Structure formats: structure tokens, C-alpha cells
XYZ file of C-alpha atoms in Angstrom:
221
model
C 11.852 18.402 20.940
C 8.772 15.907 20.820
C 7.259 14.239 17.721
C 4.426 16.488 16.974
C 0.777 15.290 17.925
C -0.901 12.958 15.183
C -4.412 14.164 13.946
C -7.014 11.966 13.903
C -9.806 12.449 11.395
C -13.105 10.423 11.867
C -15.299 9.673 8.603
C -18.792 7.796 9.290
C -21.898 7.799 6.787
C -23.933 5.087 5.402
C -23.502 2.564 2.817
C -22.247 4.394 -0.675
C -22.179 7.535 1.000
C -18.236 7.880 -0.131
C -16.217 7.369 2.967
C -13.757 5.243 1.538
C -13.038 7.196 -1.355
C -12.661 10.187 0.595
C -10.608 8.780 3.037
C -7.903 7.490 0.671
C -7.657 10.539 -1.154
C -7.452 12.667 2.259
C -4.762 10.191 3.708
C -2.677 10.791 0.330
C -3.138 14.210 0.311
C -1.628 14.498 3.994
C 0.473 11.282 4.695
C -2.263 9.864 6.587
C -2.884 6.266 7.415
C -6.209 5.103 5.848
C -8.190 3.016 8.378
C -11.241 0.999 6.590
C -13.415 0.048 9.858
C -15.743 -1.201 8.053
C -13.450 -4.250 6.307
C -12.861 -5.318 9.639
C -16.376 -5.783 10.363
C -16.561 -7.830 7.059
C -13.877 -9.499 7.464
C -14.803 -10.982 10.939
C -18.216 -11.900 9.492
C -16.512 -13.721 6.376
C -14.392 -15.758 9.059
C -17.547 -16.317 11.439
C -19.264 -17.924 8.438
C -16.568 -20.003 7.443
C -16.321 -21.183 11.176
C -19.996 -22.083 10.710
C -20.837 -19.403 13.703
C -24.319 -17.813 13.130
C -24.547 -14.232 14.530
C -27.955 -15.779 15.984
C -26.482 -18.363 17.754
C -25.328 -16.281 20.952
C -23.266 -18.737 22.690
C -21.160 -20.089 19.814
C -20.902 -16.711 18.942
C -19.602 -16.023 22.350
C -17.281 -18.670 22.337
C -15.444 -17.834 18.909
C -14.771 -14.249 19.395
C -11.736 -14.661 21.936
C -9.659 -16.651 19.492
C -9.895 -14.254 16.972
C -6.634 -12.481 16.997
C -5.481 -9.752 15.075
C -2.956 -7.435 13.829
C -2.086 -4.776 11.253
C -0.322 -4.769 8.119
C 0.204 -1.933 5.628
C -0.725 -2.076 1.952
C 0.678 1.361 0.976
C -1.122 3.902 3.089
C -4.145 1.910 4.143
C -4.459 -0.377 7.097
C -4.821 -4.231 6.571
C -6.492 -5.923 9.194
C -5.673 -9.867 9.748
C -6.947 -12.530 11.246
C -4.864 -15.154 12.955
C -2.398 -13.375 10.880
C -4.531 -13.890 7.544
C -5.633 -11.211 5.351
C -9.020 -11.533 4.164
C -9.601 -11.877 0.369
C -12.451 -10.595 -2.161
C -14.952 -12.847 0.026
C -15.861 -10.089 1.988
C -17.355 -7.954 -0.870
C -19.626 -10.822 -1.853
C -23.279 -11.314 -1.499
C -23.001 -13.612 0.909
C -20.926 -11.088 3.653
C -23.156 -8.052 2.502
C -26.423 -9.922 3.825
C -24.584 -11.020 6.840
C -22.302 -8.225 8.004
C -24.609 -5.506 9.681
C -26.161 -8.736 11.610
C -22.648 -9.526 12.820
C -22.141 -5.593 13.267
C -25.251 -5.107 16.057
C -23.938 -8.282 18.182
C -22.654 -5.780 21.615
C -19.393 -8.138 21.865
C -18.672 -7.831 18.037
C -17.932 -4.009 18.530
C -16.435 -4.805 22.335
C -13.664 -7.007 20.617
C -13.024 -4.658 17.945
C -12.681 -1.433 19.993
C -9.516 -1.449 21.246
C -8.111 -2.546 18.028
C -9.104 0.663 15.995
C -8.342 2.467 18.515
C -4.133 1.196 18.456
C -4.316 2.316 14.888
C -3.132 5.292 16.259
C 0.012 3.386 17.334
C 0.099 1.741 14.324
C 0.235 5.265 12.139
C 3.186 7.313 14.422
C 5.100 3.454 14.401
C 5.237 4.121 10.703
C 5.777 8.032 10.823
C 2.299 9.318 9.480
C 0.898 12.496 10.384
C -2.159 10.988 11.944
C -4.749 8.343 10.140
C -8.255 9.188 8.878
C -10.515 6.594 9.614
C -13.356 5.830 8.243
C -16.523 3.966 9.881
C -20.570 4.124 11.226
C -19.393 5.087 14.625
C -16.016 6.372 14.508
C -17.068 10.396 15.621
C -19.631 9.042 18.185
C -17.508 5.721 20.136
C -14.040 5.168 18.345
C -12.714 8.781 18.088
C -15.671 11.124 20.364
C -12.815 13.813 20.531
C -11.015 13.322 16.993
C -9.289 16.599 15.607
C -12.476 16.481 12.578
C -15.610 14.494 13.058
C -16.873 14.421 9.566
C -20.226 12.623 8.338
C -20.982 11.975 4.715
C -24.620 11.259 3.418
C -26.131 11.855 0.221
C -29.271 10.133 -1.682
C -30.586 7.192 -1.368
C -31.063 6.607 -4.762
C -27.314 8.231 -5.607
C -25.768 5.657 -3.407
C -27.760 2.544 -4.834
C -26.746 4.279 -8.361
C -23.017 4.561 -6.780
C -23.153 0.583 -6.273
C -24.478 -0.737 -9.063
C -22.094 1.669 -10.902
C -19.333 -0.750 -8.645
C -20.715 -3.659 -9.854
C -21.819 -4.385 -6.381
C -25.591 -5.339 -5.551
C -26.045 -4.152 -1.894
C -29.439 -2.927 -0.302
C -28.132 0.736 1.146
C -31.422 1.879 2.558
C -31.254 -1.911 4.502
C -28.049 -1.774 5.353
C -28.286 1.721 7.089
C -31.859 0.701 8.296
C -29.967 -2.082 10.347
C -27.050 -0.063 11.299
C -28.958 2.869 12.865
C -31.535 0.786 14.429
C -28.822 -1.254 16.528
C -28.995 -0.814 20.157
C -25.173 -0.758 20.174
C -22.921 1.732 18.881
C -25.520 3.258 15.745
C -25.107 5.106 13.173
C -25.475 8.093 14.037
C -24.021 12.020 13.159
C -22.241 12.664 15.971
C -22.778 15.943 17.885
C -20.867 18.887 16.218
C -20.053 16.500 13.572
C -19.663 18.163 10.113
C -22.420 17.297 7.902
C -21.465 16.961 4.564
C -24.200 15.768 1.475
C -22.386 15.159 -1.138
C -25.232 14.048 -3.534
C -24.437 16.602 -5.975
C -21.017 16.699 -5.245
C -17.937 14.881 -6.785
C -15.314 13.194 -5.218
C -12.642 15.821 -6.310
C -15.162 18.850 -4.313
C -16.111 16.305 -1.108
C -11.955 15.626 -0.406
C -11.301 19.787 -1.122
C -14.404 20.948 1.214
C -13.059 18.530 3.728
C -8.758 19.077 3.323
C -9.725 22.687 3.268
C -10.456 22.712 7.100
C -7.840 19.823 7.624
C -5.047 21.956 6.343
C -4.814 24.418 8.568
C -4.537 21.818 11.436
C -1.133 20.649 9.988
C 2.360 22.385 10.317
């Protein structure tokens, strides 16, 4: 008999909207690899700036991206992307990669070199004998995963996910940051068609995972 099928389950929402959370707890709850898209975009920015390569500066831009190589490692059930086989560190929560990273994020080649990448995740999870991998993301229902087994989008407040931040100790502009991301010409953030909407403003993180395992479940033997 043949392995059975992985699921794939696609996450995308804005800043603080509580992908990440979600998508740890749902990947723990079904022995799912957890697959943070949105590191990799900050970790690529972090490296760009310490190569000195402004995302404004098209050709050098142009010129860096093909010797960036990378591969996977697992840190429990999550995904670890690296760089010329580096991990990136706590850099890429700082100010510095938060101002920078949706810039980096609308660049057409950015997301070209990335693509094929997230999608070998999927490699990467039945390699390691997971049931699938939930990945989280801005465009992970609409370009990464179109035909995923769940296309999920979270969304809540704007002033619930600034509150969400600060309550991280984090100071990030979420109303920029999705202002940026949904305005690209490339790959936007968007809620996918026959996506599942979820707000989960007044929701808590224990009722967003249940809502969402709750049609999951089923899916699994």
C-alpha cells in the first residue's frame, strides 16, 4: 500500500492577525510541519542588509539573489530556513528588518527565488514522516498552495493586532505593513477565493485553533 497523501493547510492574514500561533498549535495538534513563510522573507532581508544590498537598488539586488542558497532544518516541528547553511538569529525581529522587510517582500524576483523553496516543504514534511505541514504566509492560499486541502485567512482589528504587538514587546506599524503588502503588484495579500475567513478579534487562541482543527479533522484518517 502507498503512504497516504499529506494535507496541506495554507494560513495567510496580516501582521498580528495570529497565523503563527495558530499554525504551531494546529501542526502539534496533527503532527504537522509548521512552515513560517514569513521568517524567510525576514531572514533574506536581514542578510540583504548585511550584504549592504538596498531593495531600491535593482541591479545589485539582482545580482545577490542567485547566491543565496538555502535549505531546511527542523527545530522540533517547525521549519528552519538557512542561508548558505546559516540560520538567522533574533536580527530579524528587530526594528531595523520590520521597516525593511515588506520593501524586500514586493521586489517580483524576491518571491520568484523563494517559490520553489516553500513549495519543497512538502518534501521536506513526508522526508520526516508528518502528516502534511500547515504553512503559514500573505500569499500562501492565493500563489504557494492555490489548491491546498484548507485555505484559511485570519484578520481581526486593527487596533487588536497593534495591542497584540506591543503586548510582544514588538513595535511594528500593522496597518503599514499590510498597507504595503496588499498594495504590491506581486503576489498581495489578498483572501483567496473560497478561502475561509476567520476574524478572530474577539476570539482566543484556544477557539481560533478549535474552529479551524474542527474542519481539519475530518480530513485525517
Amino acid at each position: 500500500m502507498g503512504s497516504s497523501p499529506l494535507i496541506i493547510v495554507a494560513i495567510d492574514g496580516g501582521a498580528a492577525s495570529g497565523k503563527s500561533s495558530t499554525s504551531r498549535l494546529l501542526a502539534d495538534r496533527f503532527n504537522l510541519l509548521h512552515v513560517d513563510t514569513g521568517s524567510f522573507y525576514r531572514h533574506i532581508t536581514a542578510e540583504l542588509l548585511r550584504r549592504g544590498v538596498p531593495h531600491a537598488d535593482r541591479p545589485a539586488l539582482l545580482a545577490a539573489l542567485p547566491g543565496l542558497k538555502f535549505s531546511t532544518r527542523l527545530e522540533g516541528r517547525s521549519a528552519r530556513m538557512l542561508v548558505d547553511g546559516q540560520a538567522a538569529g533574533d536580527e530579524i525581529r528587530d526594528q531595523r528588518v520590520n521597516d525593511h522587510v515588506s520593501h524586500y517582500a514586493a521586489v517580483p524576483e524576491v518571491r520568484q527565488v523563494l517559490l520553489g523553496y516553500q513549495r519543497g516543504q512538502t518534501e521536506v514534511a513526508r522526508q520526516h514522516g508528518f502528516r502534511g505541514l500547515v504553512m503559514e504566509g500573505r500569499d500562501i492560499g492565493s500563489v504557494i498552495f492555490p489548491d491546498a486541502d484548507f485555505r484559511f485567512f485570519l484578520h481581526a482589528d486593527p487596533a487588536e493586532r497593534a495591542k497584540r504587538r506591543a503586548a510582544e514587546g514588538r513595535q511594528d506599524s500593522v496597518a503599514e505593513r499590510d498597507r504595503l503588502d496588499s498594495s504590491r503588484k506581486t503576489s498581495p495579500l489578498v483572501v483567496p477565493a473560497g478561502a475561509i475567513d476567520v476574524d478572530s478579534t474577539f476570539l482566543t487562541l484556544e477557539q481560533v485553533v478549535d474552529k479551524l482543527a474542527a474542519l481539519i479533522a475530518p480530513k485525517l484518517p
